[in-house]
Amino acid sequence: MISLDRAIAARTSGNVLPRKFQASATQVLVAAVLLQALLRLRSTEVWRSNVTAELSMAAALLEMGGAQASASASEPDREPLLPSALRTLADRKDLVEGQIAEYDGMPWFQRALFDTSAFQAHADWLKQWRQEWAAKIPKAPSSGPQSAASPIPKAREDAEDEAEDADADAGSPNFKLPAVAAAKAALEKFGTDWKAAGMDSVVEEVVNLMQSDPQNAFVQERGCESLRYLCTDDESRQAVAAKDAIPTILRSMELNENESEVQGYCCGTLVHLAATASTRRSIVQEKGLEAILRAMQMHPSNAFVQFKACAALANLAATSQEQSLLASLGGGEMILKTMRLHVHDLSVLEYCLGALHNLATYPGNQAALRTAGAVRVLRDAVRLHPQNHQVQQVGKKTIRLLKGRNAPDASKTFKAMVDGADRDKALEIVTRHPGILAAGPDVKDNMLQADLASNAINAARSLGNLFR
């Protein structure tokens, strides 16, 4: 079999191949052209799917806007330009649907030559419209009370805990991507039988799509959101992880570190995957903690990134080993930085409190958190949000962990010092260095070192006074 390089070189240089190679060279060239066309067709199909997803969101927004049009007109505080914006969206939707219908009617080789930038431009325009106008569309009144999301200071076991922020870009907490809705319907039909519902193939398709275009922000956002909705219990989380979803998500975070939306959606999927012990360990082993902290560092003022990241850290810091590792990576300082910056934003603050509480439950982290100013930050949060039950409960509980019952009992420490030496020596050491009372009862077996240390501290203090 003649090589492709040799065939192309012969064709372009004008050289004549031996007769026995001419047929095979032609076959190779035809195969190369077909392969290139198929690869281009796959890329075009990806963007067609992107635009289709955006059109579904646009249809939902137009339906919401039309249903509330009369109410909006009667309320003077409504956005006056919204009707015009909705008409523009409807016109663009009609245009794109017409182009998609024309595209679908083409033979496959014509679709392979279709200009991908057309679909890409439409997807970008529709996404930009959502970001600017979706929040201004009046929401229909709910038929019942909505339960507010509340972080819990332990790993989540229910994948629906964050349902209220689903597809926030689309402007409706009940809006679902068509593919996700179909997958959830299949799960409802087959109960918890993941394989009977065909979810393995769905996950594999999503992961393959993300891997095929790793720097396409739209593909990565939609892919992560789809995976997030498919993580409903331990079995589904393990099945998602088995399809290389975790390294794919972390790779997406690495290649799109400047894309805040990608970082937020990736962290949101890690929240759900981390609710099962085995997948949580996989995330940690794949350096997921580092990826999340990097996202927080890169996008400090972005509330979406910060609350998703803190929710993920809360789930990932479920054992003493994980809590210690997160603290060693600077997780405590990063969470406190976020709390200071977003202290007035409850959507961020509540998740930060959950992550900080988990860190504080490990005794080995408490001294470092106190030194970093955690108690003061917590008190500020509690003071600023007196009516928020979650802030009050978790905030005060974490303060008690850092300052209350877990703090060494000074009377017990002093008694241990007396037992380790005598009362006079204990008084002498405490007089020189009162901070020794924070050492705890273990000081009983280290009275000689305590005595030497208190002498050194007292001498340094006296030397310092000479230079004042």
Coordinates of C-alpha atoms in Angstrom, one line a residue:
M1 CA 0.0 0.0 0.0
I2 CA 1.5 3.3 -1.0
S3 CA 1.6 6.0 1.7
L4 CA -0.5 9.1 1.6
D5 CA 2.5 11.4 1.6
R6 CA 4.0 9.7 -1.4
A7 CA 0.8 9.8 -3.3
I8 CA 0.2 13.5 -2.7
A9 CA 3.9 14.3 -3.5
A10 CA 3.6 12.5 -6.8
R11 CA 0.4 14.1 -7.8
T12 CA 1.6 17.7 -7.0
S13 CA 5.0 17.3 -8.5
G14 CA 3.8 15.9 -11.8
N15 CA 5.8 12.8 -11.5
V16 CA 4.1 9.7 -12.9
L17 CA 3.7 6.8 -10.6
P18 CA 4.3 3.2 -11.7
R19 CA 1.1 1.8 -13.2
K20 CA 0.6 -0.7 -10.4
F21 CA 0.5 2.2 -7.8
Q22 CA -1.7 4.6 -9.8
A23 CA -5.0 3.0 -8.6
S24 CA -4.0 2.8 -5.0
A25 CA -2.7 6.4 -5.0
T26 CA -6.1 7.6 -6.3
Q27 CA -7.9 5.6 -3.6
V28 CA -5.7 7.1 -0.9
L29 CA -6.4 10.7 -2.1
V30 CA -10.2 10.0 -2.3
A31 CA -10.1 8.5 1.2
A32 CA -8.2 11.5 2.5
V33 CA -10.7 14.0 1.0
L34 CA -13.6 12.0 2.5
L35 CA -12.0 11.9 5.9
Q36 CA -11.4 15.6 5.9
A37 CA -15.0 16.2 4.9
L38 CA -16.3 13.9 7.6
L39 CA -14.2 15.7 10.2
R40 CA -15.5 19.1 9.0
L41 CA -19.0 17.7 9.1
R42 CA -18.6 16.7 12.7
S43 CA -17.4 20.1 13.7
T44 CA -20.4 21.7 11.9
E45 CA -22.8 19.3 13.7
V46 CA -21.3 20.4 17.1
W47 CA -22.2 24.0 16.4
R48 CA -25.6 23.0 15.0
S49 CA -26.3 21.3 18.4
N50 CA -25.0 24.4 20.2
V51 CA -27.4 26.7 18.2
T52 CA -30.3 24.2 18.7
A53 CA -29.8 24.3 22.5
E54 CA -29.7 28.1 22.5
L55 CA -32.9 28.2 20.4
S56 CA -34.6 26.0 23.0
M57 CA -33.6 28.5 25.7
A58 CA -34.8 31.4 23.5
A59 CA -38.1 29.8 22.9
A60 CA -38.6 29.4 26.7
L61 CA -37.7 33.1 27.3
L62 CA -40.0 34.3 24.6
E63 CA -42.8 32.2 26.1
M64 CA -42.2 33.7 29.5
G65 CA -42.0 37.2 28.1
G66 CA -45.2 36.8 26.1
A67 CA -47.1 35.4 29.1
Q68 CA -46.2 38.3 31.2
A69 CA -46.4 41.0 28.5
S70 CA -49.7 42.5 29.8
A71 CA -48.5 42.5 33.4
S72 CA -45.3 44.2 32.4
A73 CA -47.1 46.9 30.4
S74 CA -49.2 47.8 33.5
E75 CA -46.1 48.1 35.8
P76 CA -44.1 51.3 35.2
D77 CA -41.0 49.9 36.9
R78 CA -40.6 47.2 34.2
E79 CA -37.7 47.5 31.7
P80 CA -39.2 49.7 28.9
L81 CA -36.9 48.2 26.2
L82 CA -37.8 44.6 27.0
P83 CA -40.6 44.3 24.4
S84 CA -38.3 45.5 21.7
A85 CA -35.5 43.1 22.9
L86 CA -38.0 40.2 22.8
R87 CA -39.0 41.1 19.2
T88 CA -35.4 41.2 18.2
L89 CA -34.9 37.8 19.8
A90 CA -37.9 36.4 18.0
D91 CA -36.6 37.7 14.7
R92 CA -33.2 36.1 15.2
K93 CA -34.8 32.9 16.3
D94 CA -36.9 32.7 13.1
L95 CA -33.8 33.5 11.0
V96 CA -31.7 30.8 12.7
E97 CA -34.4 28.2 12.4
G98 CA -34.7 28.9 8.7
Q99 CA -31.0 28.5 8.2
I100 CA -31.0 25.2 10.2
A101 CA -33.9 23.9 8.1
E102 CA -31.9 24.8 5.0
Y103 CA -28.8 23.1 6.4
D104 CA -30.7 19.9 7.3
G105 CA -32.0 19.7 3.7
M106 CA -28.5 19.7 2.2
P107 CA -26.7 16.5 1.1
W108 CA -24.1 15.4 3.6
F109 CA -21.2 16.7 1.4
Q110 CA -22.7 20.1 1.2
R111 CA -23.2 20.2 4.9
A112 CA -19.5 19.3 5.3
L113 CA -18.7 22.5 3.3
F114 CA -21.1 24.7 5.3
D115 CA -19.5 27.8 6.9
T116 CA -19.3 26.9 10.7
S117 CA -18.9 30.5 11.6
A118 CA -22.5 31.2 10.8
F119 CA -23.8 28.8 13.5
Q120 CA -21.0 30.0 15.9
A121 CA -22.1 33.6 15.4
H122 CA -25.7 32.8 16.1
A123 CA -24.9 30.9 19.2
D124 CA -22.7 33.7 20.5
W125 CA -25.4 36.3 19.8
L126 CA -28.1 34.3 21.5
K127 CA -25.9 33.7 24.6
Q128 CA -25.1 37.4 24.8
W129 CA -28.8 38.2 24.6
R130 CA -29.5 35.9 27.5
Q131 CA -26.8 37.4 29.6
E132 CA -28.2 40.9 29.1
W133 CA -31.9 40.4 29.2
A134 CA -32.9 37.0 30.8
A135 CA -32.9 38.4 34.3
K136 CA -35.2 41.3 33.3
I137 CA -38.0 39.0 32.1
P138 CA -40.7 38.9 34.8
K139 CA -41.1 35.5 36.3
A140 CA -44.5 33.8 36.5
P141 CA -45.9 33.4 40.0
S142 CA -45.0 30.1 41.6
S143 CA -47.8 27.7 42.5
G144 CA -46.3 26.9 45.8
P145 CA -43.5 28.0 48.2
Q146 CA -40.0 27.5 46.9
S147 CA -37.5 26.0 49.2
A148 CA -34.4 28.1 49.5
A149 CA -31.0 26.5 48.9
S150 CA -29.0 26.0 52.0
P151 CA -25.5 24.6 52.2
I152 CA -25.0 21.9 54.8
P153 CA -21.6 21.5 56.5
K154 CA -21.2 17.9 55.2
A155 CA -21.1 16.1 51.9
R156 CA -24.4 16.4 50.0
E157 CA -26.3 13.2 49.3
D158 CA -29.1 14.7 47.2
A159 CA -28.3 15.9 43.7
E160 CA -31.3 18.2 43.7
D161 CA -30.1 20.4 46.6
E162 CA -29.0 22.9 44.0
A163 CA -31.9 22.7 41.7
E164 CA -32.9 26.3 42.2
D165 CA -29.8 27.5 40.3
A166 CA -30.4 25.2 37.4
D167 CA -29.8 26.9 34.0
A168 CA -29.7 30.3 35.7
D169 CA -28.6 31.8 32.4
A170 CA -32.0 30.9 30.9
G171 CA -33.8 33.0 33.4
S172 CA -36.1 30.2 34.7
P173 CA -35.3 27.9 37.6
N174 CA -37.5 25.2 35.9
F175 CA -35.9 25.3 32.5
K176 CA -34.0 22.2 31.3
L177 CA -31.9 21.5 28.3
P178 CA -33.8 19.2 25.9
A179 CA -31.2 16.4 26.1
V180 CA -31.2 16.6 29.9
A181 CA -35.0 16.6 30.0
A182 CA -35.1 13.5 27.8
A183 CA -32.5 11.8 30.1
K184 CA -34.4 12.6 33.2
A185 CA -37.6 11.3 31.6
A186 CA -35.9 8.0 30.8
L187 CA -34.7 7.7 34.4
E188 CA -38.2 8.3 35.7
K189 CA -39.5 5.6 33.4
F190 CA -37.0 3.0 34.4
G191 CA -36.7 4.0 38.0
T192 CA -33.1 3.7 39.3
D193 CA -32.0 1.3 36.5
W194 CA -29.3 3.4 35.0
K195 CA -28.4 1.0 32.2
A196 CA -32.0 0.3 31.2
A197 CA -32.5 4.0 30.8
G198 CA -29.5 4.1 28.4
M199 CA -27.6 6.7 30.5
D200 CA -24.2 5.1 29.9
S201 CA -24.4 6.1 26.2
V202 CA -25.7 9.6 27.0
V203 CA -22.8 10.2 29.4
E204 CA -20.3 8.8 26.9
E205 CA -21.7 11.1 24.2
V206 CA -21.4 14.2 26.4
V207 CA -17.9 13.4 27.5
N208 CA -16.8 12.7 23.9
L209 CA -18.2 16.0 22.8
M210 CA -16.4 17.8 25.6
Q211 CA -13.1 16.1 24.7
S212 CA -13.5 16.8 20.9
D213 CA -13.7 20.6 21.4
P214 CA -12.0 21.3 24.8
Q215 CA -11.5 25.0 24.3
N216 CA -15.1 25.7 23.2
A217 CA -16.6 27.5 26.1
F218 CA -20.2 26.8 25.1
V219 CA -19.6 23.1 24.6
Q220 CA -17.9 22.8 28.0
E221 CA -20.6 24.7 29.8
R222 CA -23.4 22.7 28.3
G223 CA -21.5 19.4 28.8
C224 CA -20.9 20.1 32.4
E225 CA -24.5 21.1 33.0
S226 CA -25.7 17.9 31.4
L227 CA -23.4 15.7 33.5
R228 CA -24.5 17.6 36.6
Y229 CA -28.1 16.7 36.1
L230 CA -27.3 13.1 35.5
C231 CA -25.6 12.7 38.9
T232 CA -28.6 11.7 40.9
D233 CA -27.3 9.0 43.3
D234 CA -24.2 7.0 44.1
E235 CA -24.7 4.7 41.2
S236 CA -25.1 7.4 38.6
R237 CA -22.1 9.4 40.0
Q238 CA -19.9 6.3 39.8
A239 CA -21.2 5.6 36.2
V240 CA -20.4 9.2 35.2
A241 CA -16.9 9.0 36.7
A242 CA -16.3 5.7 34.9
K243 CA -16.6 7.5 31.6
D244 CA -13.6 9.7 32.3
A245 CA -15.8 12.6 33.2
I246 CA -13.6 13.8 36.1
P247 CA -10.3 14.3 34.1
T248 CA -12.4 15.7 31.3
I249 CA -13.9 18.4 33.6
L250 CA -10.5 19.2 35.2
R251 CA -8.9 19.4 31.7
S252 CA -11.7 21.9 30.7
M253 CA -10.9 24.0 33.8
E254 CA -7.2 24.0 32.8
L255 CA -7.7 25.0 29.2
N256 CA -10.4 27.6 29.9
E257 CA -9.1 29.2 33.1
N258 CA -10.1 32.7 31.9
E259 CA -13.7 31.7 31.1
S260 CA -15.6 32.3 34.3
E261 CA -18.8 30.5 33.1
V262 CA -16.8 27.4 32.3
Q263 CA -15.1 27.4 35.7
G264 CA -18.5 27.9 37.4
Y265 CA -20.2 25.1 35.6
C266 CA -17.3 22.7 36.0
C267 CA -17.2 23.4 39.8
G268 CA -21.0 22.8 39.9
T269 CA -20.6 19.3 38.4
L270 CA -17.8 18.5 40.8
V271 CA -20.2 19.5 43.7
H272 CA -22.5 16.6 42.7
L273 CA -19.8 14.1 41.9
A274 CA -18.1 14.8 45.3
A275 CA -21.3 13.7 47.1
T276 CA -20.1 10.0 46.8
A277 CA -17.0 8.8 48.7
S278 CA -15.4 7.0 45.8
T279 CA -15.8 9.8 43.2
R280 CA -14.8 12.3 45.9
R281 CA -11.5 10.5 46.3
S282 CA -11.0 10.4 42.5
I283 CA -11.5 14.2 42.3
V284 CA -8.9 14.7 45.1
Q285 CA -6.4 12.3 43.5
E286 CA -6.8 14.0 40.1
K287 CA -5.9 17.4 41.8
G288 CA -9.4 18.7 41.8
L289 CA -8.8 20.7 44.9
E290 CA -6.0 22.6 43.2
A291 CA -8.2 23.3 40.1
I292 CA -11.0 24.7 42.3
L293 CA -8.7 26.9 44.3
R294 CA -7.1 28.2 41.0
A295 CA -10.6 29.1 39.7
M296 CA -11.3 31.0 42.9
Q297 CA -8.0 32.8 42.6
M298 CA -8.5 33.7 38.9
H299 CA -12.1 35.0 39.4
P300 CA -12.3 36.5 42.9
S301 CA -15.2 38.9 42.1
N302 CA -17.4 36.4 40.2
A303 CA -20.1 35.3 42.5
F304 CA -21.1 32.3 40.3
V305 CA -17.6 30.9 40.4
Q306 CA -17.1 31.5 44.1
F307 CA -20.3 29.9 45.4
K308 CA -20.0 26.9 43.1
A309 CA -16.3 26.5 44.1
C310 CA -17.1 26.8 47.8
A311 CA -19.9 24.3 47.5
A312 CA -17.5 21.9 45.9
L313 CA -14.9 22.4 48.6
A314 CA -17.5 21.8 51.3
N315 CA -18.2 18.3 49.7
L316 CA -14.6 17.5 49.1
A317 CA -13.5 18.3 52.7
A318 CA -15.5 15.5 54.2
T319 CA -12.8 13.6 56.0
S320 CA -9.9 14.7 58.2
Q321 CA -7.4 13.7 55.5
E322 CA -9.2 15.8 52.9
Q323 CA -9.6 18.7 55.4
S324 CA -5.9 18.7 56.2
L325 CA -5.0 18.6 52.5
L326 CA -7.3 21.5 51.6
A327 CA -5.9 23.6 54.5
S328 CA -2.3 22.8 53.4
L329 CA -3.2 24.1 49.9
G330 CA -4.3 27.4 51.3
G331 CA -8.0 26.6 51.2
G332 CA -8.8 28.3 54.5
E333 CA -7.3 31.6 53.4
M334 CA -9.0 31.4 50.0
I335 CA -12.4 30.8 51.6
L336 CA -11.9 33.7 54.1
K337 CA -10.9 36.0 51.2
T338 CA -14.1 35.1 49.4
M339 CA -16.2 35.7 52.5
R340 CA -14.6 39.1 53.0
L341 CA -15.2 40.1 49.4
H342 CA -18.8 38.7 49.2
V343 CA -19.9 39.2 52.8
H344 CA -23.2 40.9 51.5
D345 CA -24.0 38.2 49.0
L346 CA -25.8 35.3 50.7
S347 CA -25.6 33.1 47.7
V348 CA -21.9 33.0 48.1
L349 CA -21.6 33.4 51.8
E350 CA -23.7 30.4 52.8
Y351 CA -21.6 28.0 50.7
C352 CA -18.4 29.6 52.1
L353 CA -19.7 28.9 55.6
G354 CA -20.3 25.3 54.8
A355 CA -16.7 24.9 53.5
L356 CA -15.2 26.8 56.4
H357 CA -17.1 24.7 58.9
N358 CA -15.8 21.5 57.4
L359 CA -12.3 22.8 57.6
A360 CA -12.7 23.9 61.2
T361 CA -14.0 20.5 62.3
Y362 CA -10.5 19.1 62.0
P363 CA -8.6 20.2 65.1
G364 CA -5.3 20.4 63.2
N365 CA -6.7 23.3 61.1
Q366 CA -8.2 25.4 64.0
A367 CA -5.1 27.3 65.0
A368 CA -4.3 28.3 61.5
L369 CA -7.8 29.5 60.9
R370 CA -7.8 31.5 64.1
T371 CA -4.5 33.1 63.0
A372 CA -6.0 33.9 59.6
G373 CA -8.8 35.9 61.2
A374 CA -11.6 33.4 60.7
V375 CA -13.4 34.3 64.0
R376 CA -13.6 37.9 63.0
V377 CA -14.8 37.2 59.5
L378 CA -17.5 34.8 61.0
R379 CA -18.6 37.4 63.5
D380 CA -19.0 40.0 60.7
A381 CA -21.1 37.6 58.7
V382 CA -23.3 36.8 61.7
R383 CA -23.7 40.5 62.5
L384 CA -24.6 41.5 59.0
H385 CA -27.2 38.8 58.4
P386 CA -29.2 38.5 61.7
Q387 CA -32.3 37.1 59.9
N388 CA -30.6 34.4 57.9
H389 CA -31.0 31.1 59.8
Q390 CA -28.2 29.4 57.8
V391 CA -25.7 32.1 58.5
Q392 CA -26.6 32.3 62.2
Q393 CA -26.5 28.5 62.7
V394 CA -23.4 27.5 60.8
G395 CA -21.6 30.8 61.6
K396 CA -22.0 30.5 65.3
K397 CA -21.3 26.8 65.3
T398 CA -18.0 27.4 63.5
I399 CA -17.1 30.2 65.9
R400 CA -17.7 27.8 68.8
L401 CA -15.4 25.2 67.1
L402 CA -12.6 27.8 66.9
K403 CA -13.1 29.6 70.2
G404 CA -15.4 27.6 72.4
R405 CA -15.5 24.1 73.5
N406 CA -12.5 23.1 71.4
A407 CA -10.2 25.8 72.9
P408 CA -7.9 24.4 75.7
D409 CA -9.3 24.8 79.2
A410 CA -6.9 27.2 81.0
S411 CA -7.7 25.7 84.5
K412 CA -7.0 22.2 83.3
T413 CA -3.8 23.4 81.7
F414 CA -2.6 25.0 84.9
K415 CA -3.5 21.9 87.0
A416 CA -1.5 19.8 84.5
M417 CA 1.5 22.2 85.0
V418 CA 1.2 21.9 88.8
D419 CA 1.2 18.1 88.4
G420 CA 4.2 18.2 86.1
A421 CA 6.3 20.4 88.4
D422 CA 4.8 22.3 91.4
R423 CA 2.5 25.2 92.0
D424 CA 5.3 27.8 92.4
K425 CA 7.0 26.8 89.2
A426 CA 3.7 26.8 87.3
L427 CA 2.9 30.3 88.6
E428 CA 6.4 31.5 87.6
I429 CA 6.1 30.2 84.1
V430 CA 2.6 31.6 83.6
T431 CA 3.7 35.0 85.0
R432 CA 6.5 35.1 82.4
H433 CA 4.4 33.8 79.5
P434 CA 0.6 33.7 80.1
G435 CA 0.1 32.3 76.6
I436 CA 1.3 28.9 77.8
L437 CA -2.2 28.3 79.2
A438 CA -3.3 27.7 75.6
A439 CA -0.9 24.7 75.3
G440 CA -3.4 22.3 76.8
P441 CA -2.9 19.5 79.4
D442 CA -0.1 17.9 77.4
V443 CA 2.2 20.5 78.9
K444 CA 2.4 18.3 82.0
D445 CA 5.1 16.2 80.4
N446 CA 7.0 19.1 78.9
M447 CA 7.5 21.4 81.9
L448 CA 11.2 21.8 81.3
Q449 CA 10.7 23.0 77.7
A450 CA 7.9 25.3 78.9
D451 CA 10.2 26.8 81.5
L452 CA 12.9 27.4 78.9
A453 CA 10.5 28.8 76.4
S454 CA 9.0 31.2 78.9
N455 CA 12.4 32.4 79.9
A456 CA 13.4 33.0 76.3
I457 CA 10.1 34.9 75.5
N458 CA 10.5 37.0 78.7
A459 CA 14.1 37.9 77.8
A460 CA 13.1 38.8 74.2
R461 CA 10.3 41.0 75.6
S462 CA 12.7 42.8 77.9
L463 CA 15.2 43.3 75.1
G464 CA 12.5 44.8 73.0
N465 CA 11.6 47.3 75.7
L466 CA 15.1 48.7 75.6
F467 CA 14.6 49.9 72.0
R468 CA 11.2 51.6 72.5

